[in-house]
PDB file of C-alpha atoms in Angstrom:
ATOM      1  CA  MET N1366       0.000   0.000   0.000  1.00  0.00           C
ATOM      2  CA  SER N1367       2.810   2.431   0.768  1.00  0.00           C
ATOM      3  CA  ALA N1368       4.046   2.207  -2.833  1.00  0.00           C
ATOM      4  CA  ALA N1369       0.891   3.794  -4.256  1.00  0.00           C
ATOM      5  CA  PRO N1370       2.091   7.434  -4.192  1.00  0.00           C
ATOM      6  CA  GLU N1371       5.354   6.473  -5.950  1.00  0.00           C
ATOM      7  CA  ASP N1372       3.416   4.511  -8.562  1.00  0.00           C
ATOM      8  CA  ARG N1373       1.217   7.514  -9.206  1.00  0.00           C
ATOM      9  CA  LEU N1374       4.217   9.764  -9.672  1.00  0.00           C
ATOM     10  CA  GLU N1375       5.720   7.308 -12.169  1.00  0.00           C
ATOM     11  CA  GLN N1376       2.460   7.209 -14.121  1.00  0.00           C
ATOM     12  CA  GLU N1377       2.134  11.007 -14.155  1.00  0.00           C
ATOM     13  CA  PRO N1378       5.650  12.301 -14.856  1.00  0.00           C
ATOM     14  CA  ASN N1379       4.366  15.692 -16.085  1.00  0.00           C
ATOM     15  CA  ARG N1380       1.925  16.277 -13.273  1.00  0.00           C
ATOM     16  CA  TRP N1381       3.820  19.282 -11.855  1.00  0.00           C
ATOM     17  CA  PRO N1382       4.455  22.422 -13.945  1.00  0.00           C
ATOM     18  CA  VAL N1383       7.795  22.658 -15.730  1.00  0.00           C
ATOM     19  CA  PRO N1384       9.598  25.921 -14.910  1.00  0.00           C
ATOM     20  CA  PRO N1385      10.395  28.337 -17.744  1.00  0.00           C
ATOM     21  CA  ASP N1386      13.943  29.423 -18.525  1.00  0.00           C
ATOM     22  CA  GLY N1387      15.130  31.558 -15.625  1.00  0.00           C
ATOM     23  CA  GLY N1388      12.611  30.056 -13.203  1.00  0.00           C
ATOM     24  CA  TRP N1389       9.178  31.145 -12.052  1.00  0.00           C
ATOM     25  CA  THR N1390       8.339  34.720 -11.033  1.00  0.00           C
ATOM     26  CA  ALA N1391       6.342  36.014  -8.073  1.00  0.00           C
ATOM     27  CA  ASP N1392       3.381  36.849 -10.317  1.00  0.00           C
ATOM     28  CA  ASP N1393       3.360  33.318 -11.759  1.00  0.00           C
ATOM     29  CA  LEU N1394       2.336  31.962  -8.360  1.00  0.00           C
ATOM     30  CA  ASP N1395      -1.216  33.251  -8.887  1.00  0.00           C
ATOM     31  CA  ARG N1396      -1.430  31.884 -12.448  1.00  0.00           C
ATOM     32  CA  ILE N1397      -0.044  28.327 -12.307  1.00  0.00           C
ATOM     33  CA  PRO N1398      -2.994  25.912 -12.242  1.00  0.00           C
ATOM     34  CA  GLY N1399      -3.275  23.071  -9.757  1.00  0.00           C
ATOM     35  CA  LEU N1400      -0.601  24.092  -7.258  1.00  0.00           C
ATOM     36  CA  PRO N1401      -0.891  22.530  -3.790  1.00  0.00           C
ATOM     37  CA  PRO N1402      -2.070  24.871  -1.034  1.00  0.00           C
ATOM     38  CA  HIS N1403       0.607  27.094   0.520  1.00  0.00           C
ATOM     39  CA  THR N1404       3.136  26.770  -2.305  1.00  0.00           C
ATOM     40  CA  GLU N1405       6.019  29.230  -1.908  1.00  0.00           C
ATOM     41  CA  LEU N1406       8.492  30.674  -4.390  1.00  0.00           C
ATOM     42  CA  ILE N1407      12.143  30.728  -3.292  1.00  0.00           C
ATOM     43  CA  ASP N1408      14.799  31.871  -5.782  1.00  0.00           C
ATOM     44  CA  GLY N1409      12.481  31.155  -8.713  1.00  0.00           C
ATOM     45  CA  SER N1410      11.693  27.589  -7.593  1.00  0.00           C
ATOM     46  CA  LEU N1411       8.370  26.288  -6.286  1.00  0.00           C
ATOM     47  CA  VAL N1412       8.472  24.920  -2.728  1.00  0.00           C
ATOM     48  CA  PHE N1413       5.657  22.581  -1.678  1.00  0.00           C
ATOM     49  CA  MET N1414       4.675  22.198   1.982  1.00  0.00           C
ATOM     50  CA  SER N1415       4.737  18.852   3.763  1.00  0.00           C
ATOM     51  CA  PRO N1416       1.701  17.757   5.833  1.00  0.00           C
ATOM     52  CA  GLN N1417       1.242  19.992   8.848  1.00  0.00           C
ATOM     53  CA  THR N1418       2.037  18.714  12.343  1.00  0.00           C
ATOM     54  CA  ALA N1419      -0.170  19.340  15.375  1.00  0.00           C
ATOM     55  CA  PHE N1420       2.526  21.582  16.870  1.00  0.00           C
ATOM     56  CA  HIS N1421       2.665  23.691  13.719  1.00  0.00           C
ATOM     57  CA  GLY N1422      -1.100  24.193  13.559  1.00  0.00           C
ATOM     58  CA  ARG N1423      -1.483  24.904  17.261  1.00  0.00           C
ATOM     59  CA  ALA N1424       1.463  27.306  17.286  1.00  0.00           C
ATOM     60  CA  MET N1425      -0.053  29.287  14.410  1.00  0.00           C
ATOM     61  CA  ARG N1426      -3.377  29.414  16.263  1.00  0.00           C
ATOM     62  CA  LEU N1427      -1.698  30.552  19.492  1.00  0.00           C
ATOM     63  CA  PHE N1428       0.244  33.386  17.869  1.00  0.00           C
ATOM     64  CA  GLU N1429      -2.543  34.528  15.566  1.00  0.00           C
ATOM     65  CA  ASN N1430      -5.041  34.748  18.443  1.00  0.00           C
ATOM     66  CA  ALA N1431      -2.608  36.435  20.848  1.00  0.00           C
ATOM     67  CA  LEU N1432      -1.451  38.971  18.258  1.00  0.00           C
ATOM     68  CA  LEU N1433      -5.013  39.778  17.203  1.00  0.00           C
ATOM     69  CA  GLU N1434      -6.013  40.306  20.817  1.00  0.00           C
ATOM     70  CA  GLN N1435      -3.071  42.555  21.697  1.00  0.00           C
ATOM     71  CA  ALA N1436      -2.220  44.415  18.474  1.00  0.00           C
ATOM     72  CA  PRO N1437      -3.181  48.116  18.342  1.00  0.00           C
ATOM     73  CA  ALA N1438      -6.183  49.050  16.236  1.00  0.00           C
ATOM     74  CA  HIS N1439      -4.125  50.190  13.235  1.00  0.00           C
ATOM     75  CA  LEU N1440      -2.583  46.717  12.776  1.00  0.00           C
ATOM     76  CA  ASP N1441      -4.108  43.508  11.424  1.00  0.00           C
ATOM     77  CA  VAL N1442      -3.028  39.861  11.610  1.00  0.00           C
ATOM     78  CA  LEU N1443      -3.329  37.008   9.077  1.00  0.00           C
ATOM     79  CA  ARG N1444      -2.007  33.486   8.736  1.00  0.00           C
ATOM     80  CA  GLU N1445      -0.325  32.010   5.669  1.00  0.00           C
ATOM     81  CA  MET N1446      -0.266  34.936   3.244  1.00  0.00           C
ATOM     82  CA  THR N1447       2.685  35.439   0.913  1.00  0.00           C
ATOM     83  CA  ILE N1448       5.076  38.394   0.764  1.00  0.00           C
ATOM     84  CA  LYS N1449       6.299  39.444  -2.682  1.00  0.00           C
ATOM     85  CA  LEU N1450       9.913  40.146  -1.736  1.00  0.00           C
ATOM     86  CA  ASP N1451      11.095  40.514  -5.341  1.00  0.00           C
ATOM     87  CA  GLU N1452      10.567  38.960  -8.768  1.00  0.00           C
ATOM     88  CA  LYS N1453      11.912  35.541  -7.746  1.00  0.00           C
ATOM     89  CA  ASN N1454      10.873  35.261  -4.096  1.00  0.00           C
ATOM     90  CA  ARG N1455       7.392  35.023  -2.621  1.00  0.00           C
ATOM     91  CA  PRO N1456       7.562  33.125   0.676  1.00  0.00           C
ATOM     92  CA  GLU N1457       4.585  32.466   2.923  1.00  0.00           C
ATOM     93  CA  PRO N1458       5.184  33.217   6.622  1.00  0.00           C
ATOM     94  CA  ASP N1459       2.969  31.361   9.057  1.00  0.00           C
ATOM     95  CA  VAL N1460       1.674  34.555  10.707  1.00  0.00           C
ATOM     96  CA  LEU N1461       1.916  38.183   9.555  1.00  0.00           C
ATOM     97  CA  VAL N1462       1.265  41.539  11.234  1.00  0.00           C
ATOM     98  CA  PHE N1463       0.706  44.523   8.947  1.00  0.00           C
ATOM     99  CA  PRO N1464      -1.079  47.908   8.843  1.00  0.00           C
ATOM    100  CA  VAL N1465      -4.816  47.753   8.216  1.00  0.00           C
ATOM    101  CA  GLU N1466      -4.396  49.936   5.117  1.00  0.00           C
ATOM    102  CA  ALA N1467      -2.228  47.223   3.512  1.00  0.00           C
ATOM    103  CA  ASN N1468      -5.427  45.236   2.936  1.00  0.00           C
ATOM    104  CA  THR N1469      -6.429  45.620  -0.713  1.00  0.00           C
ATOM    105  CA  GLY N1470      -9.570  43.480  -0.760  1.00  0.00           C
ATOM    106  CA  HIS N1471     -10.883  39.949  -0.404  1.00  0.00           C
ATOM    107  CA  ARG N1472      -8.988  38.669  -3.466  1.00  0.00           C
ATOM    108  CA  GLN N1473      -5.597  39.811  -2.183  1.00  0.00           C
ATOM    109  CA  THR N1474      -2.932  37.062  -2.262  1.00  0.00           C
ATOM    110  CA  TRP N1475       0.281  38.861  -1.202  1.00  0.00           C
ATOM    111  CA  PHE N1476       1.746  41.803   0.703  1.00  0.00           C
ATOM    112  CA  ARG N1477       4.667  44.114   0.020  1.00  0.00           C
ATOM    113  CA  PRO N1478       7.643  43.647   2.370  1.00  0.00           C
ATOM    114  CA  GLU N1479       7.563  47.304   3.401  1.00  0.00           C
ATOM    115  CA  ASP N1480       4.051  46.735   4.786  1.00  0.00           C
ATOM    116  CA  ILE N1481       5.053  43.875   7.081  1.00  0.00           C
ATOM    117  CA  VAL N1482       5.543  44.785  10.733  1.00  0.00           C
ATOM    118  CA  LEU N1483       6.211  41.199  11.881  1.00  0.00           C
ATOM    119  CA  ALA N1484       6.734  37.857  10.139  1.00  0.00           C
ATOM    120  CA  VAL N1485       6.493  34.649  12.169  1.00  0.00           C
ATOM    121  CA  GLU N1486       7.833  31.302  10.939  1.00  0.00           C
ATOM    122  CA  VAL N1487       7.009  28.060  12.774  1.00  0.00           C
ATOM    123  CA  VAL N1488       9.770  25.586  11.965  1.00  0.00           C
ATOM    124  CA  SER N1489       8.821  22.186  10.513  1.00  0.00           C
ATOM    125  CA  ASP N1490      11.094  19.190   9.941  1.00  0.00           C
ATOM    126  CA  ASP N1491      11.284  19.957   6.209  1.00  0.00           C
ATOM    127  CA  SER N1492      11.748  23.726   6.628  1.00  0.00           C
ATOM    128  CA  VAL N1493      14.586  23.964   9.163  1.00  0.00           C
ATOM    129  CA  GLU N1494      17.156  25.407   6.765  1.00  0.00           C
ATOM    130  CA  ARG N1495      14.667  27.716   5.058  1.00  0.00           C
ATOM    131  CA  ASP N1496      13.274  29.067   8.342  1.00  0.00           C
ATOM    132  CA  ARG N1497      16.617  29.394  10.143  1.00  0.00           C
ATOM    133  CA  GLU N1498      18.756  30.713   7.298  1.00  0.00           C
ATOM    134  CA  VAL N1499      17.155  31.399   3.916  1.00  0.00           C
ATOM    135  CA  LYS N1500      13.960  33.238   4.827  1.00  0.00           C
ATOM    136  CA  PRO N1501      15.383  35.445   7.615  1.00  0.00           C
ATOM    137  CA  ARG N1502      18.145  36.592   5.279  1.00  0.00           C
ATOM    138  CA  LYS N1503      15.647  37.431   2.551  1.00  0.00           C
ATOM    139  CA  TYR N1504      13.147  39.100   4.902  1.00  0.00           C
ATOM    140  CA  ALA N1505      15.898  41.299   6.351  1.00  0.00           C
ATOM    141  CA  ALA N1506      17.232  42.288   2.918  1.00  0.00           C
ATOM    142  CA  ALA N1507      13.690  43.252   1.878  1.00  0.00           C
ATOM    143  CA  GLY N1508      13.187  45.415   4.978  1.00  0.00           C
ATOM    144  CA  VAL N1509      10.771  43.336   7.097  1.00  0.00           C
ATOM    145  CA  ARG N1510      11.255  44.968  10.493  1.00  0.00           C
ATOM    146  CA  HIS N1511      10.588  42.161  12.971  1.00  0.00           C
ATOM    147  CA  PHE N1512      10.983  38.394  12.652  1.00  0.00           C
ATOM    148  CA  TRP N1513      10.188  35.526  15.044  1.00  0.00           C
ATOM    149  CA  ARG N1514      11.326  31.944  14.566  1.00  0.00           C
ATOM    150  CA  VAL N1515       9.297  29.429  16.555  1.00  0.00           C
ATOM    151  CA  GLU N1516      10.556  25.953  17.392  1.00  0.00           C
ATOM    152  CA  ALA N1517       9.265  23.201  19.688  1.00  0.00           C
ATOM    153  CA  ASP N1518      11.029  22.095  22.861  1.00  0.00           C
ATOM    154  CA  GLU N1519      11.004  18.451  23.941  1.00  0.00           C
ATOM    155  CA  ALA N1520       7.545  18.860  25.496  1.00  0.00           C
ATOM    156  CA  GLY N1521       6.057  20.534  22.429  1.00  0.00           C
ATOM    157  CA  VAL N1522       6.050  24.036  23.956  1.00  0.00           C
ATOM    158  CA  PRO N1523       7.172  26.879  21.689  1.00  0.00           C
ATOM    159  CA  ILE N1524      10.581  28.474  21.986  1.00  0.00           C
ATOM    160  CA  VAL N1525      10.554  31.893  20.312  1.00  0.00           C
ATOM    161  CA  TYR N1526      13.703  33.400  18.806  1.00  0.00           C
ATOM    162  CA  VAL N1527      13.133  37.135  18.353  1.00  0.00           C
ATOM    163  CA  TYR N1528      14.963  39.337  15.833  1.00  0.00           C
ATOM    164  CA  GLU N1529      14.837  43.017  14.910  1.00  0.00           C
ATOM    165  CA  LEU N1530      16.116  44.585  11.706  1.00  0.00           C
ATOM    166  CA  ASP N1531      19.276  46.675  11.659  1.00  0.00           C
ATOM    167  CA  PRO N1532      18.249  48.889   8.711  1.00  0.00           C
ATOM    168  CA  ALA N1533      21.770  50.157   8.069  1.00  0.00           C
ATOM    169  CA  LEU N1534      23.160  46.657   7.539  1.00  0.00           C
ATOM    170  CA  GLU N1535      19.904  45.017   6.341  1.00  0.00           C
ATOM    171  CA  VAL N1536      20.418  42.084   8.718  1.00  0.00           C
ATOM    172  CA  TYR N1537      18.536  40.836  11.772  1.00  0.00           C
ATOM    173  CA  VAL N1538      19.900  41.346  15.259  1.00  0.00           C
ATOM    174  CA  PRO N1539      18.790  38.731  17.834  1.00  0.00           C
ATOM    175  CA  THR N1540      17.027  40.388  20.769  1.00  0.00           C
ATOM    176  CA  GLY N1541      16.037  37.372  22.868  1.00  0.00           C
ATOM    177  CA  ILE N1542      15.106  33.717  23.254  1.00  0.00           C
ATOM    178  CA  TYR N1543      11.833  33.118  25.090  1.00  0.00           C
ATOM    179  CA  ARG N1544      10.527  30.000  26.852  1.00  0.00           C
ATOM    180  CA  ASP N1545       7.203  29.616  28.687  1.00  0.00           C
ATOM    181  CA  LYS N1546       6.337  33.320  28.346  1.00  0.00           C
ATOM    182  CA  LEU N1547       7.031  35.880  25.617  1.00  0.00           C
ATOM    183  CA  THR N1548       7.018  39.502  26.817  1.00  0.00           C
ATOM    184  CA  LEU N1549       8.035  42.282  24.416  1.00  0.00           C
ATOM    185  CA  THR N1550       7.697  46.025  23.913  1.00  0.00           C
ATOM    186  CA  ALA N1551       8.272  45.917  20.131  1.00  0.00           C
ATOM    187  CA  PRO N1552       6.724  45.928  17.605  1.00  0.00           C
ATOM    188  CA  PHE N1553       4.107  46.709  20.297  1.00  0.00           C
ATOM    189  CA  PRO N1554       3.685  45.740  23.965  1.00  0.00           C
ATOM    190  CA  LEU N1555       2.547  42.138  24.269  1.00  0.00           C
ATOM    191  CA  THR N1556       2.676  39.070  26.481  1.00  0.00           C
ATOM    192  CA  ILE N1557       2.030  35.526  25.251  1.00  0.00           C
ATOM    193  CA  ASP N1558       1.784  32.471  27.504  1.00  0.00           C
ATOM    194  CA  LEU N1559       3.654  29.933  25.380  1.00  0.00           C
ATOM    195  CA  THR N1560       2.550  27.064  27.626  1.00  0.00           C
ATOM    196  CA  ALA N1561      -1.026  27.706  26.438  1.00  0.00           C
ATOM    197  CA  ILE N1562      -0.341  26.143  23.042  1.00  0.00           C
ATOM    198  CA  ASN N1563      -2.679  23.202  23.649  1.00  0.00           C
ATOM    199  CA  ARG N1564      -5.570  25.206  25.079  1.00  0.00           C
ATOM    200  CA  ARG N1565      -8.562  25.347  22.760  1.00  0.00           C
ATOM    201  CA  ARG N1566      -9.499  28.846  23.884  1.00  0.00           C
ATOM    202  CA  PRO N1567      -7.531  31.740  25.421  1.00  0.00           C
TER     203      PRO N1567
END
């Protein structure tokens, strides 16, 4: 039974789109038919997401709810929307904070990097290198001001690595590692009980 997916791939060798010369562009991501949900574009290549773990889903819920509850009125929060960093890069952070005026309507599929106040990436087994190295470097170069990387400890409780942009150097400066409780004054005052990850309601 476990061989079925491999058999299908052998029978359908042209199932996935073939990239054009020079790779895909950020605008192509909205036009390619049949892409799996949450496909990203990194350096002109399509990146498909692996099945989500319980930690990943619950961490996104925890941070989205806490940020929505505590963000000032001029900011909004969404999960799993892409940022068009440049022509060849359109990653999809797990949670985004941005000004309300950056909303362009119900058909919007991406944000500009200059509109992003905070990008949050929850690390998965297949995204360790992208979330620790590739994406932070690209977010910083594009001017995204705040970045959090979220990883699980041995008990499945989030550890949050917090970074702030040095605009002169276009790199992130680490400002703290948080366990059990996250308390910050930037990008706005907030406190998140990280041990609440498995609670169904705040």
